[in-house]
């Protein structure tokens, strides 16, 4: 995480603020355009790097990056985010259409930063961006509900539906909004998005040679001209449905997650070297080679295999999902990570070798700090809490305030009773004002600082099969999970049904 986030420091514009979008292998900017999603994705990367390392350089830079976005990337006259601005923040093509992909991803960094800081300005902008999405891109027709794919610059018309308009709403902000607030309005919208995944995207799969349809008209009819299907998108859909099953258990969600991931394993996965392949023609089933002689793999699609695999392993215990996560992570670390200059390459050939035709560029309109840092972040969080069943610590920076505050602290999609806060420190000292089981951190008026929150699995107590043998005695050595919290709840389950 540290070397990945640190790579982007040279891409920061010390004169005007914001990150340059186009960056070469060494981290040197190669252009002066600043895409809004680059700012948001880099703010996300800086925030997650801080949450893992505790290095305040990263959270401070995330704050400055978002301030550049607030000052320059928002269309104050019409609402919504400009796609890109020039070096000093003037919008390029201010009357260009606004697409859901950009509007969703503009909220990514804001949502992550708010999670780490509960900053009131970030919340204001998160709500402003979300309200604009709901007002201009949400189609509330009962038979065709979902996010439109594109709107005019002044929102006089919005049309079409797509994978990105649908699934990226969850990955960028909706899930975080729900986890941070537990507000039913966000869960309701998540359920509608999950319905679109199941009954639009996955429902199109039987009519394809591989994958699912990714482009639709406004009434959810498949767009015939868009024949590309992307294995990373199929995997991401599985990851999202697995996370939905974690927070809102539903057998349809779990089956949908298994269907998509199993489909990639059967049709678009490299079982020799590990990791998913990239892109296919969904009609013919042919892999899209893009003018190169060997098959290719993309950095962000490796992430989807890792995260989907870890979540499904947590839900099912099936080894194939842990295997796909392990194989993809191993390939990613061996061949995508640049151990000389930091960060990761965008593409690798099937065996991990360099693709000469595509170069070594590391920053562009489609690549910033997001997917690489998210891979590291969720490998740490999922690996510890979901797979190894051990504690994980994350850092937060909360300013003081004039009144009592209570923060919901749920850093991942997980069964509500499966996670507890094990310990908290404030500026390095033990801090006791929290509810371990409800995962609520309380800050009295005037209380702020850097908080290190340690999360732990709330596994049920296992009872050994001992027949009629009774123990000689037992004792509770300390108040688990936190000696500073005066209440202990011990969950247990019987191996067989019986009267108690």
Short mmCIF file of C-alpha atoms in Angstrom, two decimals:
data_model
loop_
_atom_site.label_atom_id
_atom_site.label_comp_id
_atom_site.label_asym_id
_atom_site.label_seq_id
_atom_site.Cartn_x
_atom_site.Cartn_y
_atom_site.Cartn_z
CA UNK A 1 0.00 0.00 0.00
CA UNK A 2 2.74 2.44 0.95
CA UNK A 3 4.78 1.98 -2.22
CA UNK A 4 1.67 2.06 -4.39
CA UNK A 5 0.26 5.25 -2.91
CA UNK A 6 3.69 6.83 -2.72
CA UNK A 7 4.17 6.34 -6.45
CA UNK A 8 1.54 9.01 -7.18
CA UNK A 9 3.14 11.78 -5.15
CA UNK A 10 5.15 13.03 -8.13
CA UNK A 11 1.93 13.37 -10.13
CA UNK A 12 0.64 16.05 -7.75
CA UNK A 13 0.55 19.60 -9.14
CA UNK A 14 2.17 21.79 -6.48
CA UNK A 15 1.10 24.97 -8.26
CA UNK A 16 -2.60 24.51 -8.96
CA UNK A 17 -3.41 21.43 -6.93
CA UNK A 18 -4.91 18.17 -8.12
CA UNK A 19 -3.29 15.19 -9.75
CA UNK A 20 -2.18 15.04 -13.35
CA UNK A 21 -3.93 12.16 -15.09
CA UNK A 22 -1.31 10.96 -17.58
CA UNK A 23 1.70 9.40 -15.86
CA UNK A 24 4.53 7.22 -17.18
CA UNK A 25 6.16 4.21 -15.58
CA UNK A 26 8.38 6.22 -13.23
CA UNK A 27 5.55 8.46 -11.99
CA UNK A 28 6.45 11.47 -14.14
CA UNK A 29 3.45 13.35 -15.60
CA UNK A 30 3.23 13.30 -19.38
CA UNK A 31 0.34 15.75 -19.80
CA UNK A 32 -1.52 18.46 -17.91
CA UNK A 33 -5.15 17.36 -18.20
CA UNK A 34 -6.85 16.42 -14.94
CA UNK A 35 -9.76 14.01 -15.17
CA UNK A 36 -12.31 14.18 -12.39
CA UNK A 37 -12.25 10.42 -11.89
CA UNK A 38 -8.45 10.56 -11.56
CA UNK A 39 -8.85 13.00 -8.67
CA UNK A 40 -11.50 10.86 -7.01
CA UNK A 41 -9.64 7.59 -7.55
CA UNK A 42 -6.39 9.04 -6.23
CA UNK A 43 -8.20 10.49 -3.21
CA UNK A 44 -9.54 6.99 -2.62
CA UNK A 45 -6.05 5.53 -2.89
CA UNK A 46 -4.56 8.09 -0.51
CA UNK A 47 -7.36 7.49 1.99
CA UNK A 48 -7.00 3.72 1.98
CA UNK A 49 -3.22 4.03 2.27
CA UNK A 50 -3.71 6.16 5.38
CA UNK A 51 -6.23 3.72 6.85
CA UNK A 52 -3.73 0.87 6.49
CA UNK A 53 -0.48 2.67 7.39
CA UNK A 54 -1.54 5.55 9.62
CA UNK A 55 0.70 7.91 7.62
CA UNK A 56 -1.08 11.28 7.74
CA UNK A 57 0.69 12.42 4.57
CA UNK A 58 -1.85 10.38 2.65
CA UNK A 59 -5.02 11.57 4.35
CA UNK A 60 -3.87 15.19 4.08
CA UNK A 61 -3.24 14.77 0.37
CA UNK A 62 -6.64 13.13 -0.05
CA UNK A 63 -8.22 16.19 1.55
CA UNK A 64 -6.37 18.55 -0.81
CA UNK A 65 -7.33 16.43 -3.82
CA UNK A 66 -11.00 16.55 -2.94
CA UNK A 67 -10.81 20.30 -2.38
CA UNK A 68 -9.53 20.63 -5.96
CA UNK A 69 -12.55 18.61 -7.09
CA UNK A 70 -14.99 20.72 -5.09
CA UNK A 71 -13.47 23.93 -6.42
CA UNK A 72 -13.11 23.02 -10.08
CA UNK A 73 -14.82 19.81 -11.18
CA UNK A 74 -18.42 20.49 -10.19
CA UNK A 75 -20.79 22.11 -12.71
CA UNK A 76 -22.31 24.81 -10.50
CA UNK A 77 -24.75 25.93 -13.18
CA UNK A 78 -26.26 22.57 -14.13
CA UNK A 79 -25.19 20.14 -11.44
CA UNK A 80 -23.07 17.05 -11.91
CA UNK A 81 -19.35 16.62 -12.41
CA UNK A 82 -17.35 17.71 -15.43
CA UNK A 83 -15.41 14.88 -17.01
CA UNK A 84 -12.08 16.70 -17.07
CA UNK A 85 -10.45 20.07 -16.50
CA UNK A 86 -7.20 21.66 -17.59
CA UNK A 87 -4.25 22.27 -15.33
CA UNK A 88 -5.67 25.36 -13.61
CA UNK A 89 -9.09 23.80 -13.17
CA UNK A 90 -11.01 25.26 -16.11
CA UNK A 91 -13.45 22.69 -17.54
CA UNK A 92 -12.68 21.09 -20.88
CA UNK A 93 -15.77 20.49 -23.05
CA UNK A 94 -18.24 21.87 -20.47
CA UNK A 95 -21.21 21.09 -22.73
CA UNK A 96 -20.26 17.45 -23.28
CA UNK A 97 -22.66 14.75 -22.15
CA UNK A 98 -22.38 13.50 -18.58
CA UNK A 99 -22.25 9.75 -18.12
CA UNK A 100 -23.11 7.65 -15.10
CA UNK A 101 -19.61 6.16 -14.98
CA UNK A 102 -18.04 9.56 -14.27
CA UNK A 103 -20.81 10.67 -11.91
CA UNK A 104 -20.55 7.46 -9.87
CA UNK A 105 -16.77 7.45 -9.71
CA UNK A 106 -16.62 11.10 -8.70
CA UNK A 107 -18.17 9.98 -5.40
CA UNK A 108 -15.69 7.15 -4.80
CA UNK A 109 -12.94 9.19 -3.17
CA UNK A 110 -15.40 11.39 -1.29
CA UNK A 111 -17.12 8.36 0.24
CA UNK A 112 -13.84 6.75 1.32
CA UNK A 113 -12.54 10.01 2.76
CA UNK A 114 -15.75 10.52 4.70
CA UNK A 115 -15.44 7.00 6.09
CA UNK A 116 -11.95 7.75 7.39
CA UNK A 117 -12.68 11.25 8.73
CA UNK A 118 -16.46 11.84 9.02
CA UNK A 119 -15.62 15.24 7.61
CA UNK A 120 -18.71 17.46 7.35
CA UNK A 121 -17.62 19.04 4.05
CA UNK A 122 -17.09 15.62 2.49
CA UNK A 123 -20.55 14.57 3.68
CA UNK A 124 -22.06 17.70 2.13
CA UNK A 125 -20.47 16.92 -1.24
CA UNK A 126 -21.30 13.23 -1.03
CA UNK A 127 -24.94 14.12 -0.47
CA UNK A 128 -24.89 16.75 -3.22
CA UNK A 129 -23.46 14.32 -5.76
CA UNK A 130 -25.82 11.54 -4.73
CA UNK A 131 -28.87 13.82 -4.90
CA UNK A 132 -27.84 14.90 -8.40
CA UNK A 133 -27.55 11.27 -9.50
CA UNK A 134 -30.97 10.48 -8.10
CA UNK A 135 -32.55 13.54 -9.69
CA UNK A 136 -31.08 13.20 -13.17
CA UNK A 137 -29.97 9.62 -13.79
CA UNK A 138 -32.36 7.42 -11.81
CA UNK A 139 -35.19 5.99 -13.93
CA UNK A 140 -38.10 5.47 -11.54
CA UNK A 141 -40.44 3.79 -14.04
CA UNK A 142 -41.56 0.61 -12.23
CA UNK A 143 -40.90 -1.71 -15.17
CA UNK A 144 -37.58 -0.17 -16.17
CA UNK A 145 -36.03 1.15 -12.95
CA UNK A 146 -32.29 1.66 -12.82
CA UNK A 147 -29.68 4.29 -13.55
CA UNK A 148 -29.53 5.82 -17.00
CA UNK A 149 -26.14 5.59 -18.67
CA UNK A 150 -25.81 9.11 -20.06
CA UNK A 151 -27.39 12.54 -19.81
CA UNK A 152 -26.95 15.85 -21.57
CA UNK A 153 -24.73 18.44 -19.92
CA UNK A 154 -27.75 20.34 -18.57
CA UNK A 155 -29.77 17.18 -17.82
CA UNK A 156 -32.54 17.91 -20.31
CA UNK A 157 -32.50 14.23 -21.31
CA UNK A 158 -31.06 10.96 -19.99
CA UNK A 159 -30.96 7.69 -21.90
CA UNK A 160 -29.84 4.06 -22.03
CA UNK A 161 -28.75 1.62 -19.32
CA UNK A 162 -25.45 -0.22 -18.89
CA UNK A 163 -23.28 -2.38 -16.69
CA UNK A 164 -21.30 0.65 -15.51
CA UNK A 165 -24.37 2.72 -14.72
CA UNK A 166 -25.68 -0.17 -12.63
CA UNK A 167 -22.90 -2.01 -10.83
CA UNK A 168 -20.54 0.91 -10.32
CA UNK A 169 -23.20 2.70 -8.27
CA UNK A 170 -22.71 0.07 -5.60
CA UNK A 171 -18.93 -0.14 -5.73
CA UNK A 172 -18.30 3.61 -5.62
CA UNK A 173 -20.67 4.96 -2.99
CA UNK A 174 -23.97 3.18 -2.31
CA UNK A 175 -22.51 0.35 -0.25
CA UNK A 176 -20.39 2.76 1.77
CA UNK A 177 -23.35 5.05 2.39
CA UNK A 178 -25.31 2.17 3.84
CA UNK A 179 -22.47 0.75 5.94
CA UNK A 180 -21.69 4.18 7.41
CA UNK A 181 -25.28 5.18 8.16
CA UNK A 182 -27.43 2.01 8.18
CA UNK A 183 -30.05 4.23 6.55
CA UNK A 184 -32.81 2.16 4.92
CA UNK A 185 -32.98 4.44 1.86
CA UNK A 186 -29.54 3.25 0.77
CA UNK A 187 -30.36 -0.40 1.40
CA UNK A 188 -33.52 -0.03 -0.67
CA UNK A 189 -31.54 1.38 -3.58
CA UNK A 190 -28.93 -1.36 -3.20
CA UNK A 191 -31.69 -3.95 -3.46
CA UNK A 192 -32.91 -2.37 -6.68
CA UNK A 193 -29.39 -2.38 -8.10
CA UNK A 194 -29.03 -6.04 -7.11
CA UNK A 195 -32.32 -6.73 -8.85
CA UNK A 196 -30.89 -5.16 -12.01
CA UNK A 197 -27.81 -7.37 -11.71
CA UNK A 198 -29.91 -10.51 -11.38
CA UNK A 199 -32.79 -9.79 -13.73
CA UNK A 200 -31.03 -7.74 -16.41
CA UNK A 201 -27.31 -8.58 -16.55
CA UNK A 202 -27.30 -12.21 -15.41
CA UNK A 203 -30.64 -12.84 -17.09
CA UNK A 204 -28.98 -12.03 -20.44
CA UNK A 205 -26.32 -14.73 -20.02
CA UNK A 206 -28.22 -17.69 -21.56
CA UNK A 207 -28.40 -15.75 -24.85
CA UNK A 208 -24.64 -15.13 -25.02
CA UNK A 209 -21.75 -17.37 -25.97
CA UNK A 210 -19.85 -15.91 -23.02
CA UNK A 211 -20.46 -13.28 -20.38
CA UNK A 212 -23.48 -11.01 -20.36
CA UNK A 213 -24.79 -8.05 -22.32
CA UNK A 214 -23.31 -4.78 -21.03
CA UNK A 215 -25.25 -2.18 -23.05
CA UNK A 216 -29.02 -1.61 -23.11
CA UNK A 217 -31.50 0.98 -24.27
CA UNK A 218 -33.61 2.91 -21.78
CA UNK A 219 -36.13 0.05 -21.58
CA UNK A 220 -33.47 -2.57 -20.86
CA UNK A 221 -33.44 -4.09 -24.34
CA UNK A 222 -29.98 -5.33 -25.27
CA UNK A 223 -28.06 -3.01 -27.60
CA UNK A 224 -26.95 -5.16 -30.51
CA UNK A 225 -24.05 -2.95 -31.51
CA UNK A 226 -22.27 -3.44 -28.18
CA UNK A 227 -20.95 -6.99 -28.34
CA UNK A 228 -18.05 -6.79 -25.90
CA UNK A 229 -18.23 -8.54 -22.55
CA UNK A 230 -15.50 -8.11 -19.97
CA UNK A 231 -14.55 -10.87 -17.55
CA UNK A 232 -13.72 -8.31 -14.86
CA UNK A 233 -17.27 -6.99 -15.10
CA UNK A 234 -18.74 -10.46 -14.72
CA UNK A 235 -16.53 -11.02 -11.67
CA UNK A 236 -17.35 -7.61 -10.23
CA UNK A 237 -21.04 -8.44 -10.46
CA UNK A 238 -20.34 -11.59 -8.46
CA UNK A 239 -18.36 -9.61 -5.90
CA UNK A 240 -21.20 -7.13 -5.50
CA UNK A 241 -23.86 -9.81 -5.13
CA UNK A 242 -21.73 -11.62 -2.56
CA UNK A 243 -21.48 -8.39 -0.59
CA UNK A 244 -25.23 -7.94 -0.87
CA UNK A 245 -25.71 -11.41 0.58
CA UNK A 246 -23.46 -10.45 3.47
CA UNK A 247 -25.47 -7.38 4.46
CA UNK A 248 -28.93 -8.54 3.32
CA UNK A 249 -28.92 -12.36 3.18
CA UNK A 250 -30.82 -13.65 0.17
CA UNK A 251 -30.26 -17.00 -1.60
CA UNK A 252 -30.78 -15.28 -4.95
CA UNK A 253 -27.83 -12.99 -4.28
CA UNK A 254 -25.56 -15.88 -3.35
CA UNK A 255 -26.64 -17.93 -6.34
CA UNK A 256 -26.09 -14.96 -8.64
CA UNK A 257 -22.61 -14.46 -7.23
CA UNK A 258 -21.76 -18.12 -7.74
CA UNK A 259 -23.24 -18.12 -11.26
CA UNK A 260 -21.09 -15.23 -12.45
CA UNK A 261 -17.83 -16.30 -10.84
CA UNK A 262 -18.30 -19.95 -11.86
CA UNK A 263 -18.98 -18.78 -15.42
CA UNK A 264 -15.65 -16.97 -15.57
CA UNK A 265 -13.85 -19.96 -14.06
CA UNK A 266 -15.37 -22.20 -16.73
CA UNK A 267 -14.96 -19.88 -19.72
CA UNK A 268 -12.59 -16.95 -19.13
CA UNK A 269 -9.97 -17.96 -16.59
CA UNK A 270 -6.38 -19.13 -16.98
CA UNK A 271 -6.06 -22.32 -14.93
CA UNK A 272 -2.39 -22.72 -15.84
CA UNK A 273 -0.90 -19.35 -14.89
CA UNK A 274 -3.78 -17.98 -12.83
CA UNK A 275 -6.07 -14.98 -13.23
CA UNK A 276 -8.94 -14.03 -15.53
CA UNK A 277 -8.55 -13.12 -19.18
CA UNK A 278 -9.77 -9.74 -20.39
CA UNK A 279 -12.35 -9.17 -23.09
CA UNK A 280 -14.55 -11.28 -25.36
CA UNK A 281 -17.16 -10.95 -28.07
CA UNK A 282 -20.26 -12.09 -26.22
CA UNK A 283 -21.97 -13.19 -29.45
CA UNK A 284 -19.21 -15.29 -31.02
CA UNK A 285 -17.40 -16.22 -27.82
CA UNK A 286 -14.07 -15.16 -29.36
CA UNK A 287 -11.45 -13.49 -27.20
CA UNK A 288 -10.67 -9.94 -28.29
CA UNK A 289 -6.94 -9.81 -28.96
CA UNK A 290 -6.59 -6.05 -29.66
CA UNK A 291 -3.82 -6.59 -32.18
CA UNK A 292 -1.43 -8.55 -29.98
CA UNK A 293 -0.31 -12.15 -30.53
CA UNK A 294 -0.91 -13.41 -26.98
CA UNK A 295 -3.87 -13.33 -24.64
CA UNK A 296 -3.81 -10.57 -22.03
CA UNK A 297 -4.81 -9.80 -18.46
CA UNK A 298 -5.62 -6.42 -16.89
CA UNK A 299 -4.67 -5.22 -13.42
CA UNK A 300 -8.19 -4.23 -12.37
CA UNK A 301 -9.71 -7.50 -13.51
CA UNK A 302 -7.26 -9.39 -11.33
CA UNK A 303 -8.64 -7.46 -8.38
CA UNK A 304 -12.19 -8.60 -9.13
CA UNK A 305 -11.06 -12.24 -9.08
CA UNK A 306 -9.34 -11.70 -5.73
CA UNK A 307 -12.16 -9.86 -3.99
CA UNK A 308 -14.97 -11.98 -5.43
CA UNK A 309 -13.07 -15.14 -4.56
CA UNK A 310 -12.45 -14.10 -0.96
CA UNK A 311 -16.04 -13.03 -0.39
CA UNK A 312 -17.47 -16.22 -1.89
CA UNK A 313 -15.07 -18.36 0.10
CA UNK A 314 -16.25 -16.60 3.24
CA UNK A 315 -19.89 -17.29 2.37
CA UNK A 316 -19.59 -20.86 1.08
CA UNK A 317 -16.36 -22.34 2.41
CA UNK A 318 -15.75 -23.78 -1.08
CA UNK A 319 -12.04 -24.11 -1.78
CA UNK A 320 -12.29 -23.22 -5.47
CA UNK A 321 -13.06 -19.62 -4.55
CA UNK A 322 -10.09 -19.34 -2.22
CA UNK A 323 -7.97 -20.90 -4.95
CA UNK A 324 -8.99 -18.34 -7.56
CA UNK A 325 -8.22 -15.54 -5.11
CA UNK A 326 -4.83 -17.02 -4.22
CA UNK A 327 -3.84 -17.71 -7.83
CA UNK A 328 -4.90 -14.26 -9.01
CA UNK A 329 -3.17 -12.51 -6.12
CA UNK A 330 -0.01 -14.52 -6.72
CA UNK A 331 -0.01 -13.58 -10.41
CA UNK A 332 -0.74 -9.94 -9.53
CA UNK A 333 2.13 -9.68 -7.06
CA UNK A 334 4.62 -11.46 -9.31
CA UNK A 335 3.89 -9.77 -12.62
CA UNK A 336 1.77 -6.64 -12.20
CA UNK A 337 3.61 -4.97 -9.33
CA UNK A 338 6.56 -2.86 -10.48
CA UNK A 339 9.13 -3.54 -7.79
CA UNK A 340 11.51 -0.92 -9.18
CA UNK A 341 9.32 2.19 -9.46
CA UNK A 342 6.22 1.20 -7.51
CA UNK A 343 2.54 0.88 -8.44
CA UNK A 344 1.38 -1.71 -10.97
CA UNK A 345 1.42 -2.19 -14.71
CA UNK A 346 -1.85 -1.94 -16.60
CA UNK A 347 -1.58 -5.14 -18.63
CA UNK A 348 0.45 -8.34 -18.76
CA UNK A 349 0.53 -11.20 -21.24
CA UNK A 350 -0.90 -14.55 -20.23
CA UNK A 351 2.35 -15.77 -18.68
CA UNK A 352 3.05 -12.45 -16.98
CA UNK A 353 5.46 -11.11 -19.58
CA UNK A 354 5.57 -7.55 -20.90
CA UNK A 355 3.29 -6.57 -23.82
CA UNK A 356 5.56 -4.44 -26.00
CA UNK A 357 2.78 -2.89 -28.07
CA UNK A 358 0.98 -1.47 -25.03
CA UNK A 359 3.90 0.14 -23.21
CA UNK A 360 4.33 0.79 -19.50
CA UNK A 361 2.11 3.81 -18.86
CA UNK A 362 0.66 3.74 -15.34
CA UNK A 363 -1.69 6.71 -15.34
CA UNK A 364 -4.42 7.64 -17.79
CA UNK A 365 -8.12 8.33 -18.04
CA UNK A 366 -8.82 4.72 -17.10
CA UNK A 367 -6.07 4.13 -14.54
CA UNK A 368 -5.15 5.87 -11.31
CA UNK A 369 -4.46 4.77 -7.73
CA UNK A 370 -7.86 3.15 -7.23
CA UNK A 371 -7.75 -0.51 -8.21
CA UNK A 372 -4.20 -1.14 -7.03
CA UNK A 373 -4.79 0.33 -3.58
CA UNK A 374 -8.22 -1.29 -3.33
CA UNK A 375 -6.58 -4.64 -4.05
CA UNK A 376 -4.17 -4.10 -1.17
CA UNK A 377 -6.85 -2.75 1.15
CA UNK A 378 -9.32 -5.59 0.69
CA UNK A 379 -6.63 -8.25 0.64
CA UNK A 380 -5.67 -7.02 4.11
CA UNK A 381 -9.24 -6.61 5.40
CA UNK A 382 -10.77 -9.72 3.79
CA UNK A 383 -7.69 -11.84 4.33
CA UNK A 384 -7.63 -11.16 8.05
CA UNK A 385 -11.31 -10.90 8.94
CA UNK A 386 -12.95 -13.27 6.45
CA UNK A 387 -10.31 -15.90 5.70
CA UNK A 388 -7.86 -16.15 8.59
CA UNK A 389 -10.42 -15.09 11.21
CA UNK A 390 -8.00 -12.74 12.91
CA UNK A 391 -7.96 -9.09 13.88
CA UNK A 392 -7.33 -6.16 11.53
CA UNK A 393 -6.56 -2.58 12.53
CA UNK A 394 -7.53 0.52 10.55
CA UNK A 395 -6.72 4.19 11.19
CA UNK A 396 -9.18 7.08 11.27
CA UNK A 397 -8.70 10.81 11.76
CA UNK A 398 -11.64 12.59 13.42
CA UNK A 399 -11.66 16.31 14.17
CA UNK A 400 -13.32 17.39 17.40
CA UNK A 401 -16.84 18.82 17.41
CA UNK A 402 -19.14 20.74 19.75
CA UNK A 403 -21.51 17.85 20.42
CA UNK A 404 -21.59 14.10 21.01
CA UNK A 405 -21.19 11.99 17.89
CA UNK A 406 -21.76 8.29 17.26
CA UNK A 407 -20.14 6.64 14.24
CA UNK A 408 -21.10 3.31 12.70
CA UNK A 409 -17.82 1.45 12.15
CA UNK A 410 -18.27 -1.30 9.56
CA UNK A 411 -15.35 -1.35 7.11
CA UNK A 412 -16.60 -4.22 4.95
CA UNK A 413 -19.74 -6.05 3.89
CA UNK A 414 -20.13 -8.77 6.49
CA UNK A 415 -22.89 -10.45 8.47
CA UNK A 416 -23.96 -7.97 11.12
CA UNK A 417 -23.26 -10.32 14.03
CA UNK A 418 -19.97 -11.59 12.62
CA UNK A 419 -17.77 -8.58 13.43
CA UNK A 420 -16.90 -6.72 16.63
CA UNK A 421 -14.65 -3.88 17.64
CA UNK A 422 -11.92 -5.53 19.69
CA UNK A 423 -10.00 -2.43 20.78
CA UNK A 424 -9.59 1.28 20.09
CA UNK A 425 -6.78 3.70 20.74
CA UNK A 426 -6.92 7.48 20.53
CA UNK A 427 -3.60 9.13 19.77
CA UNK A 428 -1.90 5.94 20.89
CA UNK A 429 -3.73 5.59 24.21
CA UNK A 430 -6.52 3.10 25.04
CA UNK A 431 -10.00 4.49 24.36
CA UNK A 432 -13.07 2.90 25.90
CA UNK A 433 -16.12 4.78 24.62
CA UNK A 434 -17.47 2.33 22.07
CA UNK A 435 -20.01 -0.45 21.69
CA UNK A 436 -18.10 -3.52 20.60
CA UNK A 437 -21.02 -5.59 19.31
CA UNK A 438 -22.91 -2.76 17.60
CA UNK A 439 -19.61 -1.35 16.29
CA UNK A 440 -20.44 2.19 17.37
CA UNK A 441 -17.65 4.59 18.26
CA UNK A 442 -18.70 7.49 20.51
CA UNK A 443 -16.91 10.82 20.56
CA UNK A 444 -17.96 13.24 23.27
CA UNK A 445 -18.00 16.97 22.61
CA UNK A 446 -14.47 18.24 22.11
CA UNK A 447 -13.02 14.79 21.44
CA UNK A 448 -11.00 14.21 18.28
CA UNK A 449 -7.68 12.77 17.20
CA UNK A 450 -6.27 9.74 15.43
CA UNK A 451 -8.14 6.57 16.23
CA UNK A 452 -6.82 3.08 15.57
CA UNK A 453 -9.75 0.67 15.52
CA UNK A 454 -9.07 -3.04 15.76
CA UNK A 455 -11.80 -5.26 14.36
CA UNK A 456 -12.12 -8.97 15.07
CA UNK A 457 -14.41 -11.80 13.97
CA UNK A 458 -17.21 -12.54 16.42
CA UNK A 459 -17.00 -16.29 15.95
CA UNK A 460 -19.39 -18.48 17.96
CA UNK A 461 -17.92 -20.49 20.79
CA UNK A 462 -17.14 -24.02 19.62
CA UNK A 463 -18.14 -26.81 22.00
CA UNK A 464 -16.14 -30.00 21.73
CA UNK A 465 -17.86 -33.38 21.48
CA UNK A 466 -17.07 -34.73 24.96
CA UNK A 467 -19.84 -37.27 25.52
CA UNK A 468 -20.85 -37.28 29.17
CA UNK A 469 -17.51 -36.04 30.44
CA UNK A 470 -17.81 -32.86 32.48
CA UNK A 471 -15.00 -30.31 32.75
CA UNK A 472 -13.27 -29.87 36.07
CA UNK A 473 -13.84 -26.15 35.82
CA UNK A 474 -13.55 -23.09 33.61
CA UNK A 475 -12.64 -19.43 33.84
CA UNK A 476 -12.83 -16.25 31.79
CA UNK A 477 -9.32 -14.86 31.81
CA UNK A 478 -10.24 -11.39 30.55
CA UNK A 479 -13.17 -9.46 29.29
CA UNK A 480 -13.11 -10.26 25.56
CA UNK A 481 -13.00 -8.57 23.13
CA UNK A 482 -11.87 -5.48 25.02
CA UNK A 483 -10.84 -5.24 28.66
CA UNK A 484 -11.90 -1.58 28.68
CA UNK A 485 -15.48 -2.40 27.68
CA UNK A 486 -17.48 -3.69 30.68
CA UNK A 487 -19.88 -5.97 28.80
CA UNK A 488 -19.16 -9.32 27.19
CA UNK A 489 -21.54 -11.18 24.87
CA UNK A 490 -20.59 -14.81 24.19
CA UNK A 491 -22.33 -16.43 21.20
CA UNK A 492 -22.47 -20.22 20.97
CA UNK A 493 -24.30 -22.89 19.03
CA UNK A 494 -25.18 -26.50 19.79
CA UNK A 495 -24.00 -29.21 17.42
CA UNK A 496 -27.46 -30.85 17.48
CA UNK A 497 -31.00 -29.64 18.09
CA UNK A 498 -32.09 -30.27 21.70
CA UNK A 499 -34.09 -28.77 24.53
CA UNK A 500 -32.16 -26.30 26.64
#
